[in-house]
Short mmCIF file of C-alpha atoms in Angstrom, two decimals:
data_model
loop_
_atom_site.label_atom_id
_atom_site.label_comp_id
_atom_site.label_asym_id
_atom_site.label_seq_id
_atom_site.Cartn_x
_atom_site.Cartn_y
_atom_site.Cartn_z
CA MET N 22 -9.50 43.73 -2.62
CA ALA N 23 -6.61 41.49 -3.68
CA ILE N 24 -4.59 40.11 -0.80
CA ALA N 25 -0.86 39.91 -1.39
CA LEU N 26 0.48 36.54 -0.30
CA PRO N 27 3.95 36.52 1.18
CA LYS N 28 6.47 35.40 -1.43
CA MET N 29 7.38 32.27 0.48
CA SER N 30 3.87 30.83 0.47
CA VAL N 31 3.40 31.58 -3.23
CA LEU N 32 6.59 29.67 -3.89
CA LEU N 33 5.38 26.86 -1.66
CA CYS N 34 2.06 26.63 -3.50
CA PHE N 35 3.89 26.48 -6.80
CA CYS N 36 6.20 23.68 -5.59
CA VAL N 37 3.28 21.65 -4.31
CA LEU N 38 1.43 22.03 -7.61
CA VAL N 39 4.47 20.94 -9.57
CA MET N 40 5.01 17.90 -7.36
CA VAL N 41 1.43 16.74 -7.21
CA GLY N 42 0.60 17.38 -10.86
CA LEU N 43 -2.93 16.39 -11.77
CA VAL N 44 -3.43 13.80 -9.06
CA SER N 45 -6.35 14.41 -6.74
CA SER N 46 -4.44 14.95 -3.54
CA ALA N 47 -6.06 15.85 -0.26
CA ARG N 48 -5.33 16.55 3.36
CA PHE N 49 -5.45 13.64 5.75
CA ASP N 50 -8.74 14.63 7.35
CA GLU N 51 -10.54 14.98 4.01
CA LEU N 52 -9.95 11.33 3.12
CA PHE N 53 -9.13 9.58 6.39
CA GLN N 54 -9.99 9.34 10.06
CA PRO N 55 -8.18 7.81 13.04
CA SER N 56 -9.42 4.29 13.78
CA TRP N 57 -7.74 3.64 17.13
CA ALA N 58 -5.46 5.21 19.77
CA LEU N 59 -6.20 8.86 18.96
CA ASP N 60 -3.71 9.92 21.64
CA HIS N 61 -0.96 8.30 19.51
CA PHE N 62 -1.55 10.69 16.59
CA ILE N 63 0.68 13.74 16.18
CA TYR N 64 -0.36 16.40 13.64
CA GLU N 65 2.30 18.78 12.34
CA GLY N 66 0.77 20.84 9.54
CA GLU N 67 0.41 18.56 6.50
CA LEU N 68 2.41 15.89 8.32
CA LEU N 69 0.84 13.09 10.33
CA LYS N 70 2.88 10.96 12.72
CA LEU N 71 1.71 7.66 14.15
CA LYS N 72 3.26 6.54 17.40
CA LEU N 73 3.93 3.09 18.82
CA ASP N 74 4.93 2.64 22.46
CA ASN N 75 4.54 -0.18 24.97
CA TYR N 76 0.98 0.98 25.67
CA SER N 77 -0.38 0.96 22.15
CA GLY N 78 0.14 1.25 18.43
CA SER N 79 -2.20 3.35 16.27
CA GLY N 80 -4.00 3.33 12.95
CA PHE N 81 -6.23 5.19 10.53
CA GLN N 82 -8.73 4.35 7.80
CA SER N 83 -10.38 6.00 4.82
CA LYS N 84 -13.79 7.54 5.36
CA SER N 85 -15.08 5.87 2.18
CA LYS N 86 -14.65 2.59 0.39
CA TYR N 87 -13.52 2.36 -3.22
CA MET N 88 -13.72 0.05 -6.21
CA PHE N 89 -10.74 0.35 -8.58
CA GLY N 90 -8.33 3.26 -8.91
CA LYS N 91 -5.05 4.17 -7.26
CA VAL N 92 -4.17 5.00 -3.68
CA THR N 93 -0.87 6.55 -2.64
CA VAL N 94 0.69 7.70 0.58
CA GLN N 95 4.17 9.01 1.31
CA ILE N 96 5.75 7.43 4.37
CA LYS N 97 8.97 7.95 6.27
CA LEU N 98 9.52 4.81 8.30
CA VAL N 99 10.70 4.43 11.89
CA GLU N 100 14.33 5.47 12.24
CA GLY N 101 17.08 3.66 14.14
CA ASP N 102 16.31 0.38 15.88
CA SER N 103 12.81 -0.51 14.68
CA ALA N 104 13.05 -4.27 15.35
CA GLY N 105 9.74 -5.90 16.18
CA THR N 106 7.63 -3.10 14.71
CA VAL N 107 5.42 -3.30 11.65
CA THR N 108 4.10 -0.31 9.73
CA ALA N 109 1.34 -1.33 7.33
CA PHE N 110 -0.40 0.41 4.43
CA TYR N 111 -3.15 -1.64 2.84
CA MET N 112 -6.55 -1.88 1.21
CA SER N 113 -9.16 -4.29 2.49
CA SER N 114 -12.82 -5.16 2.17
CA ASP N 115 -14.93 -6.46 5.06
CA GLY N 116 -16.09 -9.90 6.10
CA PRO N 117 -14.65 -13.42 6.31
CA TYR N 118 -14.22 -13.67 2.52
CA HIS N 119 -12.49 -10.31 2.26
CA ASN N 120 -10.00 -9.12 -0.34
CA GLU N 121 -6.84 -7.35 0.79
CA PHE N 122 -3.70 -5.80 -0.73
CA ASP N 123 -0.90 -5.31 1.81
CA PHE N 124 2.32 -3.38 2.18
CA GLU N 125 3.93 -4.36 5.49
CA PHE N 126 7.21 -2.71 6.45
CA LEU N 127 9.11 -4.98 8.83
CA GLY N 128 11.36 -3.10 11.20
CA ASN N 129 14.91 -4.15 11.93
CA THR N 130 17.90 -3.59 14.15
CA THR N 131 19.93 -0.47 13.39
CA GLY N 132 21.83 -0.60 10.14
CA GLU N 133 20.02 -3.61 8.66
CA PRO N 134 17.70 -3.08 5.71
CA TYR N 135 13.97 -2.69 6.22
CA LEU N 136 12.07 -5.50 4.53
CA VAL N 137 8.84 -4.82 2.65
CA GLN N 138 6.37 -7.68 2.67
CA THR N 139 3.47 -7.63 0.23
CA ASN N 140 0.50 -9.94 0.28
CA VAL N 141 -2.73 -10.41 -1.65
CA TYR N 142 -5.86 -11.93 -0.12
CA VAL N 143 -8.70 -13.05 -2.36
CA ASN N 144 -11.98 -14.28 -0.85
CA GLY N 145 -10.34 -14.51 2.58
CA VAL N 146 -7.31 -16.51 1.42
CA GLY N 147 -3.83 -14.96 1.65
CA ASN N 148 -0.52 -16.86 1.90
CA ARG N 149 0.89 -14.97 -1.09
CA GLU N 150 3.81 -13.25 0.63
CA GLN N 151 6.70 -11.67 -1.19
CA ARG N 152 9.52 -9.87 0.62
CA LEU N 153 12.09 -7.48 -0.70
CA ASN N 154 14.60 -4.96 0.50
CA LEU N 155 14.48 -1.45 -0.93
CA TRP N 156 17.07 0.35 -3.03
CA PHE N 157 17.11 3.28 -0.58
CA ASP N 158 16.88 3.83 3.17
CA PRO N 159 13.13 4.32 3.81
CA THR N 160 13.79 5.89 7.21
CA LYS N 161 15.76 8.87 5.88
CA ASP N 162 13.11 10.47 3.69
CA PHE N 163 9.56 10.20 2.41
CA HIS N 164 8.86 7.77 -0.43
CA SER N 165 5.58 7.08 -2.15
CA TYR N 166 3.85 3.71 -1.85
CA SER N 167 0.94 3.03 -4.18
CA ILE N 168 -1.59 0.37 -5.05
CA LEU N 169 -3.16 0.46 -8.52
CA TRP N 170 -6.23 -1.73 -8.92
CA ASN N 171 -8.41 -2.42 -11.93
CA GLN N 172 -10.20 -5.42 -13.44
CA HIS N 173 -6.99 -6.69 -15.04
CA GLN N 174 -4.33 -6.36 -12.37
CA VAL N 175 -3.26 -5.19 -8.94
CA VAL N 176 0.09 -3.38 -9.02
CA PHE N 177 2.19 -2.46 -5.97
CA LEU N 178 4.45 0.53 -6.66
CA VAL N 179 7.31 2.18 -4.77
CA ASP N 180 8.11 5.67 -6.09
CA GLU N 181 6.16 4.61 -9.22
CA THR N 182 8.39 1.54 -9.76
CA PRO N 183 6.31 -1.66 -9.81
CA ILE N 184 7.49 -4.19 -7.23
CA ARG N 185 4.65 -6.69 -7.65
CA VAL N 186 1.83 -7.48 -10.04
CA HIS N 187 -1.14 -9.72 -9.33
CA THR N 188 -2.75 -10.43 -12.70
CA ASN N 189 -6.37 -11.38 -13.33
CA MET N 190 -6.26 -15.07 -14.24
CA GLU N 191 -9.94 -15.91 -13.89
CA SER N 192 -9.67 -17.64 -17.27
CA LYS N 193 -7.33 -20.13 -15.54
CA GLY N 194 -9.75 -20.63 -12.67
CA VAL N 195 -7.96 -18.29 -10.25
CA PRO N 196 -10.34 -15.94 -8.39
CA PHE N 197 -9.56 -12.23 -8.78
CA PRO N 198 -10.63 -9.40 -6.43
CA LYS N 199 -13.06 -7.31 -8.45
CA ASP N 200 -16.43 -7.12 -6.75
CA GLN N 201 -15.83 -5.92 -3.20
CA ALA N 202 -15.34 -2.26 -2.35
CA MET N 203 -12.25 -1.69 -0.24
CA GLY N 204 -11.22 0.75 2.44
CA VAL N 205 -7.69 2.15 2.74
CA TYR N 206 -5.86 1.63 6.02
CA SER N 207 -2.56 2.20 7.75
CA SER N 208 -1.24 1.30 11.18
CA ILE N 209 1.86 0.75 13.26
CA TRP N 210 1.99 -2.02 15.84
CA ASN N 211 4.22 -4.40 17.75
CA ALA N 212 4.69 -7.73 15.95
CA ASP N 213 7.87 -8.96 17.55
CA ASP N 214 6.55 -12.52 17.59
CA TRP N 215 7.33 -12.70 13.82
CA ALA N 216 8.36 -9.40 12.22
CA THR N 217 12.14 -9.33 12.66
CA GLN N 218 14.24 -12.40 11.79
CA GLY N 219 11.22 -14.61 12.28
CA GLY N 220 10.60 -13.29 15.79
CA ARG N 221 14.13 -13.86 17.14
CA VAL N 222 14.73 -10.13 17.61
CA LYS N 223 12.27 -8.50 20.00
CA THR N 224 11.14 -4.89 20.32
CA ASP N 225 13.46 -2.80 22.47
CA TRP N 226 11.03 -0.53 24.30
CA SER N 227 13.86 1.66 25.59
CA HIS N 228 13.89 3.08 22.03
CA ALA N 229 10.17 3.93 22.10
CA PRO N 230 8.22 5.82 20.96
CA PHE N 231 8.58 4.44 17.42
CA ILE N 232 7.25 6.97 14.92
CA ALA N 233 6.13 6.57 11.31
CA SER N 234 5.50 9.85 9.43
CA TYR N 235 2.98 10.36 6.65
CA LYS N 236 2.10 12.97 4.04
CA GLY N 237 0.85 13.17 0.44
CA PHE N 238 -2.44 11.32 0.85
CA GLU N 239 -3.98 10.56 -2.54
CA ILE N 240 -6.98 8.47 -3.52
CA ASP N 241 -8.01 8.55 -7.15
CA GLY N 242 -10.69 5.88 -7.36
CA CYS N 243 -14.38 5.13 -7.62
CA GLU N 244 -16.10 5.90 -4.33
CA CYS N 245 -18.71 3.37 -3.24
CA PRO N 246 -21.55 4.37 -0.95
CA VAL N 247 -22.11 1.82 1.83
CA SER N 248 -25.83 1.74 1.08
CA VAL N 249 -25.34 0.48 -2.49
CA ALA N 250 -25.26 -3.24 -3.28
CA ALA N 251 -21.85 -4.65 -4.25
CA ALA N 252 -22.95 -5.69 -7.73
CA ASP N 253 -24.28 -2.18 -8.42
CA ASN N 254 -21.02 -0.63 -7.21
CA ALA N 255 -19.03 -2.97 -9.46
CA LYS N 256 -21.18 -1.90 -12.42
CA LYS N 257 -20.95 1.77 -11.52
CA CYS N 258 -17.17 1.65 -11.14
CA SER N 259 -16.27 0.05 -14.46
CA SER N 260 -16.41 1.57 -17.92
CA SER N 261 -18.31 -1.38 -19.34
CA ASN N 262 -21.61 0.38 -18.75
CA GLY N 263 -20.73 2.55 -21.73
CA GLU N 264 -21.61 5.80 -19.99
CA LYS N 265 -18.21 6.80 -18.78
CA ARG N 266 -14.60 5.99 -19.44
CA TYR N 267 -12.63 5.63 -16.24
CA TRP N 268 -8.89 6.21 -16.46
CA TRP N 269 -8.11 2.87 -14.77
CA ASP N 270 -9.98 1.01 -17.54
CA GLU N 271 -7.79 2.44 -20.28
CA PRO N 272 -6.22 -0.37 -22.34
CA THR N 273 -2.72 0.88 -21.49
CA LEU N 274 -3.38 0.03 -17.83
CA SER N 275 -4.52 -3.54 -18.44
CA GLU N 276 -0.89 -4.67 -18.16
CA LEU N 277 2.52 -3.21 -17.38
CA SER N 278 4.26 -1.13 -20.01
CA LEU N 279 7.50 -2.52 -21.42
CA HIS N 280 9.47 -0.09 -19.24
CA GLN N 281 7.54 -1.17 -16.13
CA SER N 282 8.10 -4.85 -16.99
CA HIS N 283 11.83 -4.19 -17.11
CA GLN N 284 11.66 -2.33 -13.79
CA LEU N 285 9.83 -5.25 -12.19
CA LEU N 286 12.41 -7.73 -13.50
CA TRP N 287 15.15 -5.53 -12.03
CA VAL N 288 13.40 -5.42 -8.64
CA LYS N 289 12.94 -9.19 -8.60
CA ALA N 290 16.54 -9.88 -9.65
CA ASN N 291 18.17 -7.44 -7.23
CA HIS N 292 15.87 -6.93 -4.27
CA MET N 293 13.51 -9.85 -3.76
CA VAL N 294 14.46 -12.04 -0.79
CA TYR N 295 11.36 -14.26 -0.57
CA ASP N 296 8.64 -15.30 -3.01
CA TYR N 297 5.88 -17.71 -2.02
CA CYS N 298 5.84 -18.96 -5.61
CA SER N 299 9.25 -20.58 -5.16
CA ASP N 300 8.72 -21.85 -1.59
CA THR N 301 8.37 -25.57 -2.28
CA ALA N 302 8.35 -26.40 1.44
CA ARG N 303 5.11 -24.45 1.90
CA PHE N 304 3.73 -25.19 -1.56
CA PRO N 305 4.88 -28.61 -2.88
CA VAL N 306 2.50 -27.95 -5.76
CA THR N 307 3.18 -24.54 -7.32
CA PRO N 308 0.12 -22.26 -6.87
CA VAL N 309 -1.78 -21.88 -10.14
CA GLU N 310 -1.24 -18.12 -10.42
CA CYS N 311 2.53 -18.68 -10.11
CA GLN N 312 2.54 -21.13 -13.01
CA HIS N 313 0.96 -18.58 -15.30
CA HIS N 314 2.62 -15.35 -14.18
CA HIS N 315 4.85 -14.42 -17.06
CA HIS N 316 6.65 -11.61 -15.17
#
């Protein structure tokens, strides 16, 4: 017997399909699990809220690890006075020589722009910070934050606009993250020793709890079983084995399109407030990857 769905839910299904398109989207609990402070998680249907108060922050992680692909989450950041707080969305492998791709959203006093700090760690070495302000208020609505990763580049995207590219420059002697499977993580915590104006502005706990809201969890990548050796995962997850063509290995994704290159130039010209590549106090000798980045 056919069950008649109420009109509203049919409409809702249709909207969701239109928005998501062909991306493999999933509910939070299909892809992720809480990693700490379970009592600071609030579930409201498809919405997940993480809470920070003066007892604890909170965080979650993917159930699997991945090698190459694209991860996306939609976040609405802490509203009002969020000074001292950091909301992070990142990918990371394990161990002292880990690789990591970071989005860190640095809270601020009411009315000042949120800063987004990105960083790339390769073989345990980071110090590649870039900071920018966004072209919208990230506390008023959900926006999508994505990391695209293949053997040629790591691209950080905000609403599909690239804000950073880390290119494979192994030919120039620069190590590139391509052989460690990575988990996907997010958390909110108190970092008032550095997060806002270099730590001058502290967290005002009278405004707690600070809440970051999440939805639209998407991971479209190559899943790596823990039991499989890293080298075998790397082989399995690239198209070079000739058996399978993965979408992230398509030639069009080996570098930014012309349109994306223009978008990135626009972001850098109008929104970037700090770039480690031009910080001569920290790096008297320009880091090698900065010398060769043509974006």
